[in-house]
Coordinates of C-alpha atoms in Angstrom, one line a residue:
Chain A
M1189 CA 0.1 0.1 0.4
K1190 CA 1.7 3.1 -0.9
V1191 CA 0.7 5.8 1.3
T1192 CA 2.4 9.9 1.2
Y1193 CA 5.0 9.8 3.8
Y1194 CA 5.3 13.6 6.3
P1195 CA 8.6 13.1 8.3
G1196 CA 8.7 16.8 10.1
C1197 CA 12.3 17.8 10.9
S1198 CA 13.1 15.7 14.5
L1199 CA 13.2 12.7 12.4
E1200 CA 16.0 14.0 9.9
G1201 CA 17.7 15.7 13.7
T1202 CA 17.7 13.9 17.0
A1203 CA 15.3 11.3 15.8
V1204 CA 17.2 9.5 13.2
D1205 CA 16.8 6.4 15.6
Y1206 CA 12.6 6.5 14.8
A1207 CA 12.6 7.4 11.4
A1208 CA 15.6 4.1 10.5
S1209 CA 13.4 2.2 12.1
I1210 CA 10.2 3.3 10.2
A1211 CA 11.7 2.8 7.3
G1212 CA 13.3 -0.6 7.6
I1213 CA 9.4 -1.8 9.1
A1214 CA 7.3 0.1 6.7
P1215 CA 8.8 -2.9 3.4
L1216 CA 8.0 -5.9 6.3
L1217 CA 4.4 -4.8 6.3
D1218 CA 3.9 -3.7 1.8
V1219 CA 3.5 -0.1 2.9
E1220 CA 5.0 1.8 0.9
L1221 CA 5.9 4.9 2.6
V1222 CA 6.3 8.1 -0.4
E1223 CA 8.3 11.4 1.3
L1224 CA 6.3 14.8 0.9
F1225 CA 7.8 16.7 -1.5
D1226 CA 8.6 19.8 -0.9
W1227 CA 7.7 19.4 2.8
N1228 CA 8.1 22.4 5.3
C1229 CA 8.1 23.0 9.4
C1230 CA 4.3 22.8 10.8
G1231 CA 6.2 25.2 13.1
A1232 CA 5.3 22.7 15.9
S1233 CA 4.4 24.0 19.3
S1234 CA 6.8 27.6 18.5
A1235 CA 5.0 29.0 15.9
H1236 CA 1.2 28.2 17.9
S1237 CA 2.8 30.0 21.1
L1238 CA 3.8 32.7 18.9
N1239 CA 2.4 34.3 15.9
Y1240 CA -1.3 32.3 14.7
Q1241 CA -1.2 33.6 11.4
I1242 CA 2.0 31.6 10.8
A1243 CA 1.4 28.5 12.9
L1244 CA -1.4 27.9 10.6
H1245 CA -0.3 28.5 6.9
L1246 CA 2.7 26.1 7.9
P1247 CA 1.3 23.1 8.1
A1248 CA -1.4 24.4 5.6
R1249 CA 1.2 24.1 2.7
N1250 CA 1.9 20.9 3.2
L1251 CA -1.5 19.8 3.6
A1252 CA -2.1 21.0 0.0
L1253 CA 1.1 19.3 -1.3
A1254 CA 0.1 16.2 -0.1
E1255 CA -2.9 16.6 -1.7
K1256 CA -1.6 17.4 -4.5
A1257 CA 0.3 13.9 -4.4
G1258 CA -3.0 12.2 -4.3
R1259 CA -2.5 9.9 -1.7
D1260 CA -3.5 9.8 2.4
V1261 CA -0.5 11.0 4.1
V1262 CA 0.9 9.2 7.5
A1263 CA 3.6 11.1 10.1
P1264 CA 5.1 9.7 12.9
C1265 CA 5.5 13.0 14.6
A1266 CA 2.6 13.2 16.8
L1267 CA 3.4 17.5 17.0
C1268 CA 3.3 17.3 13.0
F1269 CA 0.2 14.7 12.8
N1270 CA -2.0 17.7 15.1
R1271 CA -0.4 20.4 13.1
L1272 CA -2.5 18.5 10.1
K1273 CA -5.4 18.6 11.9
V1274 CA -5.3 21.5 12.7
A1275 CA -4.9 23.3 9.2
E1276 CA -7.6 20.3 7.4
K1277 CA -10.0 22.2 9.9
A1278 CA -8.9 25.7 9.7
L1279 CA -9.4 25.2 5.5
L1280 CA -12.9 23.3 5.7
D1281 CA -14.1 25.4 7.6
P1282 CA -16.4 27.6 5.6
E1283 CA -16.4 30.3 8.2
Q1284 CA -12.9 30.7 8.5
E1285 CA -11.4 33.1 7.0
D1286 CA -9.4 32.3 3.5
L1287 CA -6.3 30.7 3.6
G1288 CA -5.6 31.5 0.1
I1289 CA -5.0 28.0 -0.4
S1290 CA -7.1 25.4 -2.1
Y1291 CA -7.6 22.2 0.0
G1292 CA -11.3 19.8 -0.8
G1293 CA -10.8 17.6 2.0
G1294 CA -9.6 14.7 -0.5
I1295 CA -6.9 13.3 1.5
K1296 CA -6.9 11.7 5.3
I1297 CA -4.3 12.7 7.2
W1298 CA -2.6 10.3 10.1
D1299 CA -0.6 9.3 13.1
L1300 CA 1.7 6.6 12.0
L1301 CA 0.5 4.3 15.2
D1302 CA -2.8 4.9 13.9
Y1303 CA -2.1 3.5 10.5
L1304 CA 0.0 0.3 11.3
T1305 CA -2.8 -1.3 13.4
Q1306 CA -5.9 -0.7 11.2
K1307 CA -7.6 -4.6 11.7
A1308 CA -5.8 -5.0 8.1
F1309 CA -2.8 -4.2 9.6
L1310 CA -1.7 -5.9 12.6
E1311 CA -4.1 -9.2 10.9
A1312 CA -1.3 -9.6 8.3
L1313 CA 0.9 -8.9 10.6
A1314 CA 0.4 -11.7 13.5
P1315 CA 1.9 -15.1 11.2
K1316 CA 5.0 -12.8 10.5
V1317 CA 5.9 -12.5 13.9
V1318 CA 9.3 -14.6 14.1
A1319 CA 10.4 -13.0 17.4
P1320 CA 7.1 -13.0 20.1
L1321 CA 8.4 -10.5 23.0
I1322 CA 6.7 -12.5 25.2
N1323 CA 7.8 -11.5 29.7
L1324 CA 8.4 -7.5 28.8
R1325 CA 6.1 -6.0 31.4
A1326 CA 5.9 -2.5 29.4
V1327 CA 3.1 0.5 29.6
C1328 CA 1.9 2.3 26.0
Y1329 CA 3.1 6.0 26.6
Y1330 CA 0.6 7.5 24.3
G1331 CA 0.9 11.4 24.7
C1332 CA -0.5 14.0 24.2
L1333 CA -1.3 15.3 20.8
V1334 CA -2.3 12.6 18.7
A1335 CA -5.5 12.0 20.3
R1336 CA -6.3 15.9 22.3
P1337 CA -8.2 18.0 21.6
P1338 CA -10.9 15.9 19.8
A1339 CA -12.3 18.3 18.2
V1340 CA -9.2 18.2 16.5
T1341 CA -8.3 14.8 16.2
G1342 CA -11.7 13.3 15.1
K1343 CA -10.0 10.1 18.2
T1344 CA -12.6 9.1 19.8
D1345 CA -10.9 7.3 22.6
Y1346 CA -9.1 10.3 23.2
E1347 CA -8.6 9.7 27.4
N1348 CA -8.3 5.6 27.3
P1349 CA -7.0 5.0 23.6
R1350 CA -6.0 1.2 22.9
N1351 CA -4.5 0.8 19.9
M1352 CA -0.9 0.8 20.9
E1353 CA -2.0 -2.0 23.1
R1354 CA -3.8 -4.0 20.8
L1355 CA -0.3 -3.8 18.3
L1356 CA 1.9 -5.0 22.2
K1357 CA -0.8 -8.2 22.1
V1358 CA 0.2 -9.5 18.3
L1359 CA 4.0 -8.9 19.2
K1360 CA 3.6 -11.5 22.5
I1361 CA 4.1 -8.9 24.8
K1362 CA 1.3 -8.9 27.4
P1363 CA 1.3 -4.9 28.2
I1364 CA 0.7 -3.4 31.8
D1365 CA -2.9 -0.7 32.3
W1366 CA -1.6 2.7 34.2
S1367 CA -4.1 5.6 34.1
F1368 CA -0.8 8.1 33.3
K1369 CA -1.1 6.8 29.5
T1370 CA -2.5 10.0 27.7
D1371 CA -0.1 12.6 30.0
C1372 CA 2.0 15.2 29.7
C1373 CA 5.8 14.6 29.6
G1374 CA 6.6 18.7 29.0
A1375 CA 7.4 18.5 24.7
G1376 CA 9.2 21.0 24.0
L1377 CA 9.2 22.9 27.1
A1378 CA 12.6 20.5 27.3
V1379 CA 15.3 23.0 26.3
A1380 CA 13.4 26.3 28.3
R1381 CA 12.2 24.4 31.4
P1382 CA 14.3 21.2 31.9
D1383 CA 12.8 21.4 36.1
I1384 CA 9.5 20.9 34.3
I1385 CA 10.1 18.7 32.0
D1386 CA 11.8 16.9 35.0
T1387 CA 9.3 16.8 37.6
L1388 CA 6.7 15.6 35.0
V1389 CA 8.3 12.7 33.7
Q1390 CA 9.8 11.5 36.8
R1391 CA 6.1 11.2 38.1
L1392 CA 5.6 9.2 34.7
Y1393 CA 8.8 6.9 36.1
E1394 CA 7.5 6.7 39.9
R1395 CA 3.8 5.4 38.1
A1396 CA 4.9 2.9 35.4
L1397 CA 7.4 1.7 38.3
M1398 CA 4.1 1.1 40.5
A1399 CA 2.4 -0.7 37.0
K1400 CA 5.6 -2.8 37.7
A1401 CA 6.9 -2.2 34.3
E1402 CA 10.0 -2.0 33.1
C1403 CA 9.7 -0.3 29.3
F1404 CA 8.1 1.9 28.0
V1405 CA 6.4 2.1 24.4
V1406 CA 6.1 5.2 22.9
S1407 CA 5.0 6.0 19.3
C1408 CA 5.7 10.0 19.3
Q1409 CA 9.8 12.0 19.6
M1410 CA 9.2 13.8 20.8
C1411 CA 7.4 12.2 24.0
Q1412 CA 10.8 9.3 23.5
A1413 CA 13.7 12.5 24.5
N1414 CA 12.3 13.6 27.4
L1415 CA 11.6 10.2 28.6
D1416 CA 15.0 8.9 28.0
L1417 CA 17.4 11.9 26.8
A1418 CA 16.2 12.9 30.6
Q1419 CA 16.2 9.8 32.6
E1420 CA 20.2 10.5 33.4
R1421 CA 20.1 13.9 34.5
I1422 CA 16.7 13.1 36.8
S1423 CA 17.7 10.4 38.1
R1424 CA 20.4 12.0 39.4
K1425 CA 18.0 15.1 40.8
F1426 CA 16.4 12.0 42.2
G1427 CA 18.5 10.5 44.6
K1428 CA 17.6 7.1 42.7
D1429 CA 18.5 5.0 39.6
Y1430 CA 16.1 4.6 37.2
Y1431 CA 16.1 2.4 34.2
L1432 CA 13.3 2.5 32.2
P1433 CA 14.5 1.8 28.4
V1434 CA 12.4 3.6 26.8
F1435 CA 11.0 1.9 22.6
Y1436 CA 9.5 3.1 19.7
F1437 CA 6.6 0.8 18.7
T1438 CA 8.1 0.8 14.9
E1439 CA 11.2 -0.7 16.5
L1440 CA 9.7 -3.7 19.1
I1441 CA 7.9 -4.5 15.2
A1442 CA 11.5 -4.0 13.8
L1443 CA 12.7 -6.6 16.9
A1444 CA 9.7 -8.5 16.8
L1445 CA 9.3 -9.6 12.8
G1446 CA 13.4 -10.3 14.1
H1447 CA 15.1 -8.0 11.8
P1448 CA 18.7 -7.6 12.1
E1449 CA 19.2 -3.7 11.8
A1450 CA 17.2 -3.8 15.2
P1451 CA 19.9 -3.2 17.7
K1452 CA 21.9 -0.8 16.0
W1453 CA 18.6 1.8 16.0
L1454 CA 18.6 0.7 19.8
A1455 CA 21.7 1.4 20.4
Q1456 CA 21.5 5.2 19.7
H1457 CA 19.1 5.4 22.8
L1458 CA 20.7 7.1 25.7
V1459 CA 19.0 4.5 28.5
D1460 CA 21.0 1.2 26.6
P1461 CA 17.6 -1.2 26.0
M1462 CA 20.2 -4.2 25.4
P1463 CA 20.5 -5.5 29.4
L1464 CA 16.3 -5.4 30.1
L1465 CA 15.9 -7.6 26.1
K1466 CA 18.9 -9.9 27.2
M1467 CA 17.9 -10.1 31.0
K1468 CA 14.1 -10.9 29.2
G1469 CA 16.0 -13.6 27.0
L1470 CA 15.6 -11.4 23.5
A1471 CA 18.9 -10.4 22.4
Chain B
M1081 CA 1.5 44.2 40.4
E1082 CA -2.1 44.7 42.9
N1083 CA -3.0 42.0 44.8
P1084 CA -5.8 41.0 43.3
E1085 CA -8.1 39.4 46.2
N1086 CA -7.9 42.2 47.9
Q1087 CA -8.9 44.5 45.7
P1088 CA -12.3 45.2 44.2
M1089 CA -12.3 44.8 40.3
R1090 CA -12.9 46.7 37.9
P1091 CA -13.9 44.6 35.3
Q1092 CA -13.3 45.6 31.8
F1093 CA -14.8 43.9 28.1
F1094 CA -11.8 44.9 26.2
L1095 CA -10.7 41.8 26.5
A1096 CA -13.2 38.9 26.1
K1097 CA -14.2 41.0 22.4
Q1098 CA -11.1 40.0 21.2
L1099 CA -10.9 36.6 22.4
T1100 CA -14.4 36.5 21.1
K1101 CA -13.5 38.0 17.1
A1102 CA -10.2 35.6 17.9
H1103 CA -13.1 32.9 17.5
L1104 CA -11.8 32.0 21.2
S1105 CA -14.9 32.7 23.6
V1106 CA -14.8 32.7 27.8
A1107 CA -18.1 33.9 28.2
S1108 CA -19.1 30.5 29.0
C1109 CA -16.8 29.2 31.5
F1110 CA -19.4 28.9 34.9
F1111 CA -16.1 28.0 36.7
C1112 CA -16.8 24.2 37.1
R1113 CA -12.8 24.4 37.8
K1114 CA -12.3 21.3 35.7
C1115 CA -9.2 22.7 33.7
S1116 CA -7.1 23.3 37.0
G1117 CA -8.0 20.0 38.3
G1118 CA -6.5 18.5 34.7
C1119 CA -3.9 20.2 34.7
P1120 CA -0.6 18.8 34.4
L1121 CA 1.1 21.6 34.9
T1122 CA 0.3 23.6 37.6
F1123 CA 2.9 23.3 39.8
A1124 CA 4.6 25.2 37.6
M1125 CA 2.5 27.4 37.1
D1126 CA 1.1 31.0 39.5
I1127 CA -2.2 31.3 38.3
L1128 CA -4.5 28.9 37.5
P1129 CA -6.2 28.1 34.2
H1130 CA -9.3 28.3 35.6
H1131 CA -8.1 32.1 36.7
V1132 CA -7.3 33.0 33.5
I1133 CA -10.6 32.3 32.1
R1134 CA -11.9 33.5 34.0
L1135 CA -9.6 36.9 34.8
A1136 CA -9.9 36.9 30.8
L1137 CA -13.9 37.0 30.6
L1138 CA -13.2 40.0 33.4
G1139 CA -10.5 42.1 31.4
Q1140 CA -7.5 42.1 34.3
E1141 CA -5.4 42.5 31.2
E1142 CA -1.9 43.2 33.8
Q1143 CA -2.9 39.8 35.8
V1144 CA -3.7 36.9 32.4
L1145 CA -0.8 38.8 30.5
G1146 CA 1.9 39.1 33.0
S1147 CA 1.7 36.1 34.0
E1148 CA 3.9 33.1 34.3
T1149 CA 1.3 30.1 33.7
I1150 CA 0.7 30.7 29.7
W1151 CA 4.3 30.5 29.3
V1152 CA 4.7 27.3 31.2
C1153 CA 1.6 25.8 29.3
S1154 CA 2.6 23.0 27.7
A1155 CA -0.1 22.7 25.4
C1156 CA -1.2 19.5 25.7
Q1157 CA -5.0 20.0 25.7
T1158 CA -6.3 18.9 28.0
C1159 CA -8.2 21.6 29.7
T1160 CA -10.1 22.4 26.1
T1161 CA -10.1 19.0 25.9
R1162 CA -12.5 18.9 28.7
C1163 CA -14.0 21.7 28.7
P1164 CA -17.9 21.5 29.2
N1165 CA -18.9 24.7 27.7
G1166 CA -15.7 23.8 25.0
I1167 CA -13.4 27.0 25.8
D1168 CA -10.5 26.5 23.5
I1169 CA -8.5 26.6 27.1
A1170 CA -5.0 26.1 25.3
G1171 CA -5.6 27.6 22.6
V1172 CA -7.0 31.3 24.9
M1173 CA -2.9 30.1 26.4
D1174 CA -1.8 31.2 22.6
W1175 CA -3.6 34.4 22.6
L1176 CA -2.1 35.9 25.8
K1177 CA 1.7 34.1 24.8
E1178 CA 0.9 36.3 21.2
E1179 CA -1.2 39.3 22.9
A1180 CA 1.2 40.1 25.5
V1181 CA 4.6 40.0 22.8
K1182 CA 2.3 42.3 20.2
R1183 CA 1.7 44.7 24.0
G1184 CA 6.0 44.3 24.2
R1185 CA 5.2 43.6 27.6
T1186 CA 7.5 41.9 30.3
I1187 CA 7.7 37.9 29.3
P1188 CA 8.0 36.6 33.1
D1189 CA 9.2 33.4 30.8
A1190 CA 11.8 34.6 28.8
G1191 CA 13.1 31.7 28.4
V1192 CA 10.7 30.2 26.8
M1193 CA 9.5 32.7 24.5
A1194 CA 13.5 32.4 23.3
F1195 CA 13.5 29.2 22.1
H1196 CA 9.6 29.7 20.3
R1197 CA 11.8 33.5 18.7
F1198 CA 14.4 30.8 17.9
F1199 CA 12.4 28.4 17.0
L1200 CA 10.0 30.2 14.0
E1201 CA 14.0 32.3 12.8
S1202 CA 15.5 29.2 12.1
I1203 CA 12.6 27.7 9.7
L1204 CA 12.9 31.7 8.0
D1205 CA 16.4 31.0 8.0
A1206 CA 16.7 27.7 6.5
A1207 CA 13.7 28.8 4.4
G1208 CA 11.3 25.7 5.3
R1209 CA 12.3 22.7 7.9
V1210 CA 14.5 23.8 11.7
S1211 CA 17.7 22.3 12.0
E1212 CA 17.8 21.0 15.8
T1213 CA 21.7 21.6 15.3
R1214 CA 22.1 25.3 15.2
L1215 CA 18.5 26.1 17.0
L1216 CA 20.3 24.4 20.3
R1217 CA 23.4 25.4 19.6
R1218 CA 21.9 28.9 19.3
Y1219 CA 19.1 28.8 22.8
T1220 CA 22.4 27.5 24.1
L1221 CA 24.6 31.0 24.2
Y1222 CA 21.3 33.2 24.9
K1223 CA 21.7 31.1 28.1
M1224 CA 25.2 31.9 28.0
R1225 CA 25.0 35.5 27.8
R1226 CA 22.4 35.8 30.9
N1227 CA 23.2 33.8 33.3
L1228 CA 25.8 31.3 33.1
N1229 CA 25.9 28.4 34.9
L1230 CA 28.7 25.8 34.0
T1231 CA 26.8 23.0 35.5
E1232 CA 24.4 23.1 33.3
L1233 CA 26.5 23.2 30.7
R1234 CA 28.1 20.7 31.8
Q1235 CA 26.2 18.8 31.9
N1236 CA 24.2 19.8 28.0
I1237 CA 28.4 19.4 26.1
N1238 CA 27.1 16.1 27.9
L1239 CA 24.5 15.4 25.7
G1240 CA 25.6 16.5 23.2
W1241 CA 28.3 14.6 22.9
K1242 CA 26.2 11.1 24.7
L1243 CA 24.4 12.6 21.3
W1244 CA 26.5 12.7 18.0
K1245 CA 28.5 9.3 19.5
R1246 CA 24.4 7.8 18.6
R1247 CA 24.6 9.9 15.3
R1248 CA 22.0 11.3 16.4
V1249 CA 23.7 14.9 15.3
R1250 CA 23.5 16.7 12.4
L1251 CA 26.1 18.7 10.8
F1252 CA 24.6 19.4 7.8
G1253 CA 21.2 22.1 8.2
P1254 CA 18.8 21.5 6.1
P1255 CA 18.0 21.1 2.4
T1256 CA 16.2 24.1 0.4
L1257 CA 13.0 23.9 0.0
R1258 CA 11.6 24.5 -4.0
G1259 CA 9.1 26.7 -2.2
K1260 CA 11.6 28.8 0.0
A1261 CA 9.8 31.8 -1.3
E1262 CA 6.5 30.1 -0.6
I1263 CA 7.9 30.0 3.2
K1264 CA 9.4 33.3 2.5
E1265 CA 6.0 35.2 2.2
I1266 CA 3.9 32.9 5.0
F1267 CA 6.4 34.6 7.6
R1268 CA 5.6 37.8 5.8
Q1269 CA 2.3 37.8 5.8
G1270 CA 2.6 36.9 9.5
E1271 CA 4.5 39.9 10.5
F1272 CA 7.7 37.4 11.7

């Protein structure tokens, strides 16, 4: 199946591991990702914080390009997805002032996790699992913006999404239920207010540990960065010795399907998942 | 600033009208405080989200436009999602940030604003995409000039080195877009 792929700026930078794992598993799932031609930055939190106009026009340009390409568009980044949806809503709203961009609403905007957990994909995935990830105790962490606000994302299960759990079950992981799967990691405050990240993320670590989890599974590179990059700093600050690897769901698919490159991507994390995988007899 | 608890409040209507014009009406707030109840960032705020909405409705510009809260909000959208009256609270926070900058107010959380500004500038500089490396370098230099914290600097260099070793630092900038003129036009129209 061919879809337009809008990677976003982070996947060209600090989240190259996420990008590589997506490119790695796509052919195994018979998905052909065609990169959106000439895509631009969505403006992220910074644009909508400082300039409503720019924050709307940047993703609107991407959306118009995607429609021209004629296929549904998939975004692996929660914020890119959210901004595309915001632009879609504005472009299709007759009450909104004209943005000077023509968009007919002919394509669907997907976030990557939703796209890959469609029923047909999960059914096709099940027989391909060669290395079931049994015994891995994981909590799914969805973060904020793939689901909220539902008036923008169109999601119905925004308080308690379940599709990542459904995916993990196919990979033979028994997902652990917990109450913090859509809580905020602090996102774009990571650079300017690391102190805020520390409080929010430490809370997530503690809650995950209370649920007896050994790792997180995420579908957003910003969540991954805040949970992974800050772990050493937070451990030091709170006098704890946290060890909670943070997997992208795509990396777990790669592991379960026996993709030979998976260890290479995992080695790019700051919290090395290998000791955990070895302990579980999965690597 | 006057202590809001001890002073009789004189309602003003300008701010609420401006918000309504921006499709962000706050008039239907009935003070249920669900926004503040669900907000994960209240620990870092000076006034709570429901205060922001109420004070905006009462036109208390000093207090809302000067609050740290609007800059601490991470736009996680929990409040907007849960408001029983459909008020886009996170949208109001954004609007207030933009308005505070427009009016040339002193921003209590200057670092957050500087980061946002550098982010937008880096899109404009590269005419389309953000280079995280350049953005972080720029912000670090800004921080060093303002307040040199050697421990923090050492931690950041250490983190950068770890990312570098893991090939997660991109040295060359983003590609030049074919639509770079369109991007420049977007920024020109947005008066940035």
